[in-house]
Short mmCIF file of C-alpha atoms (C1' of nucleotides) and ligand atoms in Angstrom, two decimals:
data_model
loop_
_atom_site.label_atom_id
_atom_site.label_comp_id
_atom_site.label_asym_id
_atom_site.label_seq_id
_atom_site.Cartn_x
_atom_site.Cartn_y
_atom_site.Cartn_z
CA UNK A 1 0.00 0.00 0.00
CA UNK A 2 1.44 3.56 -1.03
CA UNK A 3 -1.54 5.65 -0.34
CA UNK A 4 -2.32 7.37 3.04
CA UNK A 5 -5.24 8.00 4.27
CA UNK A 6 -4.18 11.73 4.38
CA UNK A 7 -6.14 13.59 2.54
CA UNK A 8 -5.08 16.80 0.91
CA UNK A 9 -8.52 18.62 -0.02
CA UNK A 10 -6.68 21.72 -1.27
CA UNK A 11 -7.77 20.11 -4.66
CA UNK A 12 -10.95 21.81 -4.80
CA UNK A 13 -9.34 24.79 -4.86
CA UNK A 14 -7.18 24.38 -8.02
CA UNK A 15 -8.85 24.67 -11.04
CA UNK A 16 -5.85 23.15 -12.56
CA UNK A 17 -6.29 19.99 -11.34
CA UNK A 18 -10.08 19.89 -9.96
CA UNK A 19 -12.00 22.11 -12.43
CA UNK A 20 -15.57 20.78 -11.76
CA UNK A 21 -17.62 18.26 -10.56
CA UNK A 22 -17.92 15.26 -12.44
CA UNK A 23 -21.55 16.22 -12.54
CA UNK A 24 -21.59 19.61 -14.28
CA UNK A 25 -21.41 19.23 -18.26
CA UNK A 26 -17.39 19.53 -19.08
CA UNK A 27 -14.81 18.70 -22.02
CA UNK A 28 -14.79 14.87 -21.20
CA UNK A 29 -11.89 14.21 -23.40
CA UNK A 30 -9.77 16.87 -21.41
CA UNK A 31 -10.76 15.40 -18.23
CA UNK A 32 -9.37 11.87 -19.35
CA UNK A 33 -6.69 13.23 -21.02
CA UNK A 34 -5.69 14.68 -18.10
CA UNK A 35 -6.17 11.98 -15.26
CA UNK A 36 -3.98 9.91 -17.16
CA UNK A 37 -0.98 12.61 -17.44
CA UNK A 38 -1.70 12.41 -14.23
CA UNK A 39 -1.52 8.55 -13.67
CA UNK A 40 1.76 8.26 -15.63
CA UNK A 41 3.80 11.09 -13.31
CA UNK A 42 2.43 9.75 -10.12
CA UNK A 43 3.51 5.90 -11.26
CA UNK A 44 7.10 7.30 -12.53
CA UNK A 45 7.62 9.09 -8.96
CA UNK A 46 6.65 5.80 -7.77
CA UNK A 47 8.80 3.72 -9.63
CA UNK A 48 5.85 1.39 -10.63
CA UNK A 49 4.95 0.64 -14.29
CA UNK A 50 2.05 1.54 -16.38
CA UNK A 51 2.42 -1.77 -18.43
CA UNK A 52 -0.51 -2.21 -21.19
CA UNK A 53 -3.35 -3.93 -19.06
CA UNK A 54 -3.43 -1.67 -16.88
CA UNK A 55 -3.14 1.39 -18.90
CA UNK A 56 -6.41 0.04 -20.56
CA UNK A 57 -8.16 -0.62 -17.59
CA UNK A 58 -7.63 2.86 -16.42
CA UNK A 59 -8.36 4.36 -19.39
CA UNK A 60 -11.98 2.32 -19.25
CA UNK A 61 -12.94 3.32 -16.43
CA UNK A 62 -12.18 6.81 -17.31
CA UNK A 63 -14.74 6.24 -20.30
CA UNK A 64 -17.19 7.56 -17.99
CA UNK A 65 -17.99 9.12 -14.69
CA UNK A 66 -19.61 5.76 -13.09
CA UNK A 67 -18.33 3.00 -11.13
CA UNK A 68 -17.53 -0.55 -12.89
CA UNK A 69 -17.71 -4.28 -11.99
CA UNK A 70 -14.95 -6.18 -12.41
CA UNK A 71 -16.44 -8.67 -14.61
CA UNK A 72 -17.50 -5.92 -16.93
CA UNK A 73 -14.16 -4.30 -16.96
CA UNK A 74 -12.36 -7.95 -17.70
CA UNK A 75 -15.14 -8.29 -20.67
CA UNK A 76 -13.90 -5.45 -22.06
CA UNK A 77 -10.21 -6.37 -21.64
CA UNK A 78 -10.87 -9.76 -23.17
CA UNK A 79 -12.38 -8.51 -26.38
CA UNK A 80 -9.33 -6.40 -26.69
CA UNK A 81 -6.88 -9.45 -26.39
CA UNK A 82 -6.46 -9.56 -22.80
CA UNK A 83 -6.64 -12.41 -20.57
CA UNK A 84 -10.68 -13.45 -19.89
CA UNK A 85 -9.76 -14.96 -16.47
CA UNK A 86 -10.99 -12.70 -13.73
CA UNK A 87 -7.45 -12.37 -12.06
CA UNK A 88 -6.73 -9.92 -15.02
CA UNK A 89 -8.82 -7.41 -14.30
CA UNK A 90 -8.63 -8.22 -10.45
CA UNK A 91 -5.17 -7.37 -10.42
CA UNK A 92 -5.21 -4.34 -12.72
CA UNK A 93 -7.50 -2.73 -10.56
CA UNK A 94 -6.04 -3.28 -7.71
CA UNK A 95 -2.69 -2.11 -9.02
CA UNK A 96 -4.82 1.13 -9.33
CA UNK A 97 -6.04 1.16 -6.09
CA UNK A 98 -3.02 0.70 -4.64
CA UNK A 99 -1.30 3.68 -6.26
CA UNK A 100 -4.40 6.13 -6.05
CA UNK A 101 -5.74 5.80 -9.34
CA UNK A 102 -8.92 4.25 -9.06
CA UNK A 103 -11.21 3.79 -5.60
CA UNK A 104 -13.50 0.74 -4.75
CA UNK A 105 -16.86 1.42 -3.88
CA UNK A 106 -17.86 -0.87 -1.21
CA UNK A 107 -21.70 -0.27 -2.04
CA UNK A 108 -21.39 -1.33 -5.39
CA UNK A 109 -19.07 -4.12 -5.51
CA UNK A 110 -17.16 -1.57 -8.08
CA UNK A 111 -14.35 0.42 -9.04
CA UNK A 112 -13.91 3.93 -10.66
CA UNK A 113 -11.22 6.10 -11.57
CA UNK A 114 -9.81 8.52 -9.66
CA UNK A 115 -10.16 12.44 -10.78
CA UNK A 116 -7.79 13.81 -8.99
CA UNK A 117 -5.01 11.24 -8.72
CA UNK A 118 -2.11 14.01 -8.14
CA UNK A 119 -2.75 13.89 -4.39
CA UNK A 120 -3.48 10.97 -1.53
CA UNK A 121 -6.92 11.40 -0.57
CA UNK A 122 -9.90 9.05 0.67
CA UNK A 123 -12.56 11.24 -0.70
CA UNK A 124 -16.81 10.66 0.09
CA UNK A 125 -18.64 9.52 -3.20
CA UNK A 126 -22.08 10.83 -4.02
CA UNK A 127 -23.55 8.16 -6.35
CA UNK A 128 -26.82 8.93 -8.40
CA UNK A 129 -29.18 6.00 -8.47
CA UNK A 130 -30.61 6.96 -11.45
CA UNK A 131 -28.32 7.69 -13.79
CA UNK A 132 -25.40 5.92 -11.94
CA UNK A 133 -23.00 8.93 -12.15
CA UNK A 134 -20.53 9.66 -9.72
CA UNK A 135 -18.56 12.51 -7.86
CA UNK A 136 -15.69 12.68 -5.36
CA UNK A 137 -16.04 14.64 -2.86
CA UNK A 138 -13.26 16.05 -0.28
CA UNK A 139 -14.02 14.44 2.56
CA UNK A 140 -12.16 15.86 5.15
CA UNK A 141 -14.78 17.61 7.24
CA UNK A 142 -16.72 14.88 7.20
CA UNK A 143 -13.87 12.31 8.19
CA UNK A 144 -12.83 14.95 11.09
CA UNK A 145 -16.16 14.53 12.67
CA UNK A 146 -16.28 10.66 12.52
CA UNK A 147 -12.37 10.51 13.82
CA UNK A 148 -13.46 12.83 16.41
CA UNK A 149 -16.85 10.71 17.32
CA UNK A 150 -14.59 7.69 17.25
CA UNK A 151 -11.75 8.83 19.67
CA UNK A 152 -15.00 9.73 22.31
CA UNK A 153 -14.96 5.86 22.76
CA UNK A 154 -10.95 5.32 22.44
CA UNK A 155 -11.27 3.97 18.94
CA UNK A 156 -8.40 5.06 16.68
CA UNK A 157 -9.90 5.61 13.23
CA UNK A 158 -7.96 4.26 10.32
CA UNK A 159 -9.30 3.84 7.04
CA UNK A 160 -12.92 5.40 6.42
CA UNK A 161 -15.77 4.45 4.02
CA UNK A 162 -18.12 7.51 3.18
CA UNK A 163 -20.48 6.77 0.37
CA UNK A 164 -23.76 8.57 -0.22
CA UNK A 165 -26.51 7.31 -2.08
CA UNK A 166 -29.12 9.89 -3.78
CA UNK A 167 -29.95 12.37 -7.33
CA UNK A 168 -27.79 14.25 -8.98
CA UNK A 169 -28.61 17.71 -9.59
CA UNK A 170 -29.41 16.51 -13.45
CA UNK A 171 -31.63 13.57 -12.24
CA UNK A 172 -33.30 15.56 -9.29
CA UNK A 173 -34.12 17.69 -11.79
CA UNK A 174 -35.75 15.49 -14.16
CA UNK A 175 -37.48 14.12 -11.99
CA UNK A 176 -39.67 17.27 -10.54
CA UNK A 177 -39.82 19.40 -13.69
CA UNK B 1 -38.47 -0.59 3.55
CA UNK B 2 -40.18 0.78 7.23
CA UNK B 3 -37.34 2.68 8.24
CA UNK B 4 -36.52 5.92 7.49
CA UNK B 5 -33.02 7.90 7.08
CA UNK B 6 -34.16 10.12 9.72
CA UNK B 7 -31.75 9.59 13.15
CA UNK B 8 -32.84 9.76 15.78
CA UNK B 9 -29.34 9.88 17.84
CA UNK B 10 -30.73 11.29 21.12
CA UNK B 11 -30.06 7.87 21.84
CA UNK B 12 -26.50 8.17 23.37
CA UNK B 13 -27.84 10.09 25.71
CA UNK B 14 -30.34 7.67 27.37
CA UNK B 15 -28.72 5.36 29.56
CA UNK B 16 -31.31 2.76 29.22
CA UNK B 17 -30.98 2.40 25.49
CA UNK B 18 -27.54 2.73 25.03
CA UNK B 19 -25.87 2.06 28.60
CA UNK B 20 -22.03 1.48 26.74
CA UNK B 21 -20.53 1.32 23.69
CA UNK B 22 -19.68 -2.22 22.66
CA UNK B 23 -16.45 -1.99 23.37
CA UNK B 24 -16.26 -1.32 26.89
CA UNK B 25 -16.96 -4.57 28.80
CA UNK B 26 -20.35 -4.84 30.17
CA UNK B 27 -22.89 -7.90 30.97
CA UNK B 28 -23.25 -8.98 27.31
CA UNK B 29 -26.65 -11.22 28.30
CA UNK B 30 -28.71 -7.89 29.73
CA UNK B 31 -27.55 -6.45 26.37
CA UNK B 32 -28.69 -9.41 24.13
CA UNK B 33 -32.30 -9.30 26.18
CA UNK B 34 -32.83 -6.36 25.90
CA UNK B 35 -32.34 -5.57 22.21
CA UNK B 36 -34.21 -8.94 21.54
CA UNK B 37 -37.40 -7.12 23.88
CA UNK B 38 -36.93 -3.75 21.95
CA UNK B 39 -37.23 -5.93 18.54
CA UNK B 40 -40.41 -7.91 19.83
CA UNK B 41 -42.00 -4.64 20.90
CA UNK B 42 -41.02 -2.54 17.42
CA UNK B 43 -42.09 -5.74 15.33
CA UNK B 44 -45.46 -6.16 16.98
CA UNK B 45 -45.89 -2.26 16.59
CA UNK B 46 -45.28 -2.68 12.95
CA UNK B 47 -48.05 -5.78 12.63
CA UNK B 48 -44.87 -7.70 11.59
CA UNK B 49 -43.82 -11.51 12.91
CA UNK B 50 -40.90 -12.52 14.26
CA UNK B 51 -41.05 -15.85 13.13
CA UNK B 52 -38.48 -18.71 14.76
CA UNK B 53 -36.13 -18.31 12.04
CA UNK B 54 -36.29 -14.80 12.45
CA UNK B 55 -35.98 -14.73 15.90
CA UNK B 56 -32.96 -17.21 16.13
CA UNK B 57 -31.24 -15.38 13.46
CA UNK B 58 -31.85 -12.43 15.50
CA UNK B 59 -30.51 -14.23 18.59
CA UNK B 60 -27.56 -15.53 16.43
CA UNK B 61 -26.48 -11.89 15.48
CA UNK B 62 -26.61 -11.38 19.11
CA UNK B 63 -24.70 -13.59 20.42
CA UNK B 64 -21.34 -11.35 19.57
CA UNK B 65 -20.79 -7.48 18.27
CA UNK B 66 -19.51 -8.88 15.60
CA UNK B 67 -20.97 -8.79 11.87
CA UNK B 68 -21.52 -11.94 10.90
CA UNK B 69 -21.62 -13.14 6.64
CA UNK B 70 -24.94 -14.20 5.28
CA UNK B 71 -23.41 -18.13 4.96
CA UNK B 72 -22.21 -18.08 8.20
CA UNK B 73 -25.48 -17.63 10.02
CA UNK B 74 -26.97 -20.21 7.62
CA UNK B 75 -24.63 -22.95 8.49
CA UNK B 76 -26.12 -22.05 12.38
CA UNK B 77 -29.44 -22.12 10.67
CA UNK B 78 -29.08 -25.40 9.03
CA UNK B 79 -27.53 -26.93 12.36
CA UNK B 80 -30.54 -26.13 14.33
CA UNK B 81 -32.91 -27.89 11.69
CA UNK B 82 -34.11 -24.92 9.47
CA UNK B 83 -33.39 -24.78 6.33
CA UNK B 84 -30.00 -25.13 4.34
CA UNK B 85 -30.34 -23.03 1.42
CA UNK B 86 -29.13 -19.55 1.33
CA UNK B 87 -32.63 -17.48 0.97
CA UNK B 88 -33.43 -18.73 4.20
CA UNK B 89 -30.66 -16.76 5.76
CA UNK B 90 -30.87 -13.71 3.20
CA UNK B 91 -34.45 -13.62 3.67
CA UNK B 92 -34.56 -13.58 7.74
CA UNK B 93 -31.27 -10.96 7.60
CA UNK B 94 -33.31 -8.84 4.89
CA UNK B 95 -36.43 -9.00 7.28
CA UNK B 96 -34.06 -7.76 9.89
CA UNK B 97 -32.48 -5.04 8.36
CA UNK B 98 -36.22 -3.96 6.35
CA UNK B 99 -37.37 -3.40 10.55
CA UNK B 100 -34.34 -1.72 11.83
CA UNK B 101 -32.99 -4.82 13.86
CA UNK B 102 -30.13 -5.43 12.01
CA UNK B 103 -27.40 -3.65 9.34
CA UNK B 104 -25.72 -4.71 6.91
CA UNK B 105 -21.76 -3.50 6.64
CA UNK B 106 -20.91 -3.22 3.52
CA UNK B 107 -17.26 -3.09 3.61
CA UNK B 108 -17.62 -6.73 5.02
CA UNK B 109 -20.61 -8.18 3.05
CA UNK B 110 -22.34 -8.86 6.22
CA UNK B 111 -24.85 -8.56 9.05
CA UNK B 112 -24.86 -7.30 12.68
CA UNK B 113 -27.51 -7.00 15.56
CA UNK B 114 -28.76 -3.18 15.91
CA UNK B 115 -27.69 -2.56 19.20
CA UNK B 116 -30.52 0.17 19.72
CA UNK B 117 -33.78 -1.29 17.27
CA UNK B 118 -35.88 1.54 19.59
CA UNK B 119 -34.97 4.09 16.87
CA UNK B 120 -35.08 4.58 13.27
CA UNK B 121 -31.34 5.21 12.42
CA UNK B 122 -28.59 5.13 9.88
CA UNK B 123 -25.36 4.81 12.26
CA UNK B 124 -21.55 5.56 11.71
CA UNK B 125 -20.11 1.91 12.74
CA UNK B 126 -16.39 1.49 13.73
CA UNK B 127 -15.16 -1.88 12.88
CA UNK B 128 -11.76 -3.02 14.68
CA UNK B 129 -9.54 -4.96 11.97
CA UNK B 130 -7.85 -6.71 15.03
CA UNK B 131 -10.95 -8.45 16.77
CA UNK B 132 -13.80 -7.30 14.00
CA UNK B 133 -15.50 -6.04 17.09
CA UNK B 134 -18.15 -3.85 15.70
CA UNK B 135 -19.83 -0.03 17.32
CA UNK B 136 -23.07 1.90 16.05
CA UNK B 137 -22.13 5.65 16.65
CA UNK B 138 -24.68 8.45 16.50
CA UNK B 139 -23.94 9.41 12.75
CA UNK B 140 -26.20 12.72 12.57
CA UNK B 141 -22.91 15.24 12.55
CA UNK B 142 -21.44 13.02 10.02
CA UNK B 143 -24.29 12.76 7.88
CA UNK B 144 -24.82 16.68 8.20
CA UNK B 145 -21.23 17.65 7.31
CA UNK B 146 -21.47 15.63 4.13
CA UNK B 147 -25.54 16.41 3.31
CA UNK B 148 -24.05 19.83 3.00
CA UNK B 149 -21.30 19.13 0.88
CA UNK B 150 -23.33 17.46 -1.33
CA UNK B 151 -25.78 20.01 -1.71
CA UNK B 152 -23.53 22.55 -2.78
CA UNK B 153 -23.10 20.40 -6.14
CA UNK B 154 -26.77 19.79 -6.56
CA UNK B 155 -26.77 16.56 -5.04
CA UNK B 156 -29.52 15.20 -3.02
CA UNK B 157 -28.06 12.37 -0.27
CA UNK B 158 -30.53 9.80 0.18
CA UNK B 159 -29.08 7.43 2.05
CA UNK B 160 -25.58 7.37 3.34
CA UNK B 161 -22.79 4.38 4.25
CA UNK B 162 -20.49 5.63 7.14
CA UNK B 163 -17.81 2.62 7.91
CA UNK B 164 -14.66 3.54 10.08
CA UNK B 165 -12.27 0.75 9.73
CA UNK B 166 -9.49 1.01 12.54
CA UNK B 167 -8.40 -0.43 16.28
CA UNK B 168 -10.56 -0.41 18.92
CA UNK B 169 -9.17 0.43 22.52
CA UNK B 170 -8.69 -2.67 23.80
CA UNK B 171 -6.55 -4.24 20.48
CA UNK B 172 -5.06 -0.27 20.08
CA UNK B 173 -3.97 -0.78 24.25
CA UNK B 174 -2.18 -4.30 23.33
CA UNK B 175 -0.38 -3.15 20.74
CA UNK B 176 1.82 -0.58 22.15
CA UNK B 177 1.60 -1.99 26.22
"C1'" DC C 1 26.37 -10.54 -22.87
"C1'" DT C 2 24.60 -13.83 -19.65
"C1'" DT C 3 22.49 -15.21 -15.78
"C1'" DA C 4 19.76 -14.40 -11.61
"C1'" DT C 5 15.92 -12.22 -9.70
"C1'" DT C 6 11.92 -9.92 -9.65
"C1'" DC C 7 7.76 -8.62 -11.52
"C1'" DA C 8 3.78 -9.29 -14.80
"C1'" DT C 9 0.55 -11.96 -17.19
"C1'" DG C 10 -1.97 -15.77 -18.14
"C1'" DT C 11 -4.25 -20.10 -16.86
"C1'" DT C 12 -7.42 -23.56 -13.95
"C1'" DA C 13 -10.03 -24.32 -10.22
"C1'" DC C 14 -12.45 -22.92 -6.42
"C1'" DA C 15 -14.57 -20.05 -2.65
"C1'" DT C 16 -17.89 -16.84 -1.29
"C1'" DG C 17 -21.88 -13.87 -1.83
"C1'" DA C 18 -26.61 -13.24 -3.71
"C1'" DT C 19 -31.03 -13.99 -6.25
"C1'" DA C 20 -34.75 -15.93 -9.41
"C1'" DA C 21 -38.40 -19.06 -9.73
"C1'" DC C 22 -41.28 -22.35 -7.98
"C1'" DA C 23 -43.84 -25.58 -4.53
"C1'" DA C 24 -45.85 -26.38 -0.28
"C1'" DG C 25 -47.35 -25.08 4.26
"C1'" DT C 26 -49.38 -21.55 7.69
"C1'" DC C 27 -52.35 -18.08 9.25
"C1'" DA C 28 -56.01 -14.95 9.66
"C1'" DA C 29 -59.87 -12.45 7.62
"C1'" DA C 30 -64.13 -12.78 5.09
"C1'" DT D 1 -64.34 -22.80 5.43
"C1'" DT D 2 -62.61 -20.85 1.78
"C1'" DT D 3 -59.75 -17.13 0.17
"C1'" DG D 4 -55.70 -14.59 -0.09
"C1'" DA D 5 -51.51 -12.96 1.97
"C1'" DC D 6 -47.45 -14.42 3.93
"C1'" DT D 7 -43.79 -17.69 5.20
"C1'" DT D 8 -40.64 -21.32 4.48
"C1'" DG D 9 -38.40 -24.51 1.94
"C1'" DT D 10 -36.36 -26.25 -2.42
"C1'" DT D 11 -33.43 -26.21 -7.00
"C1'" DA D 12 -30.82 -23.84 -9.99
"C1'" DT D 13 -28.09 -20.14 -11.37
"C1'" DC D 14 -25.69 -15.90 -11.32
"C1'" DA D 15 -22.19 -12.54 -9.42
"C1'" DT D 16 -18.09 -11.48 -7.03
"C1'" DG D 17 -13.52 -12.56 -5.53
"C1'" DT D 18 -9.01 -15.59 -4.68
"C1'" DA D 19 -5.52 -19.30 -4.38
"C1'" DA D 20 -2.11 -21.66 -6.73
"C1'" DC D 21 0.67 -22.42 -10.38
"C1'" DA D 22 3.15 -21.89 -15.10
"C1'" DT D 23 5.10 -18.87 -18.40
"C1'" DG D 24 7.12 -14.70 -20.11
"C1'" DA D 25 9.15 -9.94 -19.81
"C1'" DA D 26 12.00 -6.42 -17.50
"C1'" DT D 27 15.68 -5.35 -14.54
"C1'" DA D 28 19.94 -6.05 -12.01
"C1'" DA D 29 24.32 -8.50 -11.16
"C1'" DG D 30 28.13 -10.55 -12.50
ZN1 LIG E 201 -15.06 14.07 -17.02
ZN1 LIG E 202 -28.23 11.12 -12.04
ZN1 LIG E 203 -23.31 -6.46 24.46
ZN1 LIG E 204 -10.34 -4.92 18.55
#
DNA sequence: CTTATTCATGTTACATGATAACAAGTCAAA
DNA sequence: TTTGACTTGTTATCATGTAACATGAATAAG
């Protein structure tokens, strides 16, 4: 493991690197384009390699702004000559997790790419169960007051899960015209 | 689904609900009877049954603060004559957690007893990686920090997943005596 | 350059988690 | 007592996730 759980949360505050939320209409090609620049300096600082698996995985799951299964990431890998064996995209994503690139949501059984993979960070997700989107959010207020809660009962807080469930200002919208 | 987002929370604050956290030692059998009456009076206010195998799965979450996987109370299930096949367990947990007697953790794809059923609530839990020892916390200022958050993008939380994964005091005291 | 070592990729087989669809039994209201 | 809702059980299948092992590529020593 190479990522702390210390988050920076400056991020929001750079337009350079954090220009919008994934839910606001944007230049999606930028926004890949740009997570992956991203990707490949934080792996060479890390001396790890962005070998051709997982280059592809990374860049599928930066197709969109939603969360994927496994299995539906390895079916795309195996139509594009991958392996087909689960273990291929297992271990691709995990490579991604490891090094900040992706995150696992634990409510979906899924994984999606990170959008801001300059800096460490454990970030909340807002997921839209409508349209599935998805959006990072800095989480650091929010993971103060639980590590805060927590240490009232002498229980040292290490790695935290913050996942919300709800609309997304495009579905909320549709939805009460 | 019965219950409803809405925490209470006042509940920390009421002795006779919530006398402890888990984690400090207390007499575990009060504990277990008196969930198991709070369940038998919420169920009967809701016209709902609590069936045997509902009320031994109940009893089975009980018996630890631990969460427990889905297979693992069925193989208790099976062993005590009721049936062996996995909707029997899913079926009496998903009763459970439909009536606010029992969540599910979904960083660990399984069940626990709700240590207060009194109160409609969607907790913060703290689960210790050393012991899997498992706390419901009060999660209102948690769920507040990040309902705001969200709502500056738009977003409208629904429902919300709060897992703290980390040492609780007892394993966080024997590691550094 | 060659060899040793590590890392990456692929496989098979299996473990674990979850649900759909159907049949039979139970319970209470009409 | 019959109806209809609910409960429990089954079989079968799907979804998610790993262990263990063999092969191949990249890197580091020698
Ligand atoms: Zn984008
Ligand atoms: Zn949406
Ligand atoms: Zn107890
Ligand atoms: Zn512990």
């Amino acid at each position: 493991m190479i990522t702390s759980q210390t988050e920076c949360d400056k991020v929001t505050r750079l337009p350079d690197h954090e220009p919008h939320s994934a839910f606001a209409p944007h230049d999606h090609r930028a926004c890949e384009a740009r997570v992956l620049d991203q990707a490949r300096d934080r792996l060479a600082a890390n001396g790890a390699r962005l070998t051709p698996v997982r280059q592809r995985t990374l860049e599928i799951l930066l197709e969109s702004h939603r969360a994927m299964g496994a299995y539906e990431v390895l079916d795309r890998l195996a139509a594009e000559g991958f392996g087909r064996q689960p273990p291929v995209a297992y271990r691709a994503l995990e490579f991604l997790v490891e090094h900040g690139l992706a995150h696992r949501l634990q409510r979906l059984n899924a994984f999606a790419a990170c959008l801001h993979p300059g800096h460490d960070h454990a970030p909340a997700f807002l997921i839209c169960r409508d349209c599935d989107m998805l959006a990072e959010l800095p989480a650091a207020p929010v993971r103060d007051a639980l590590t805060d809660l927590a240490a009232e009962s002498g229980f040292q807080v290490e790695r935290v899960t913050i996942e919300a469930l709800g609309l997304c200002p495009a579905c909320a919208g549709a939805a009460r015209p």
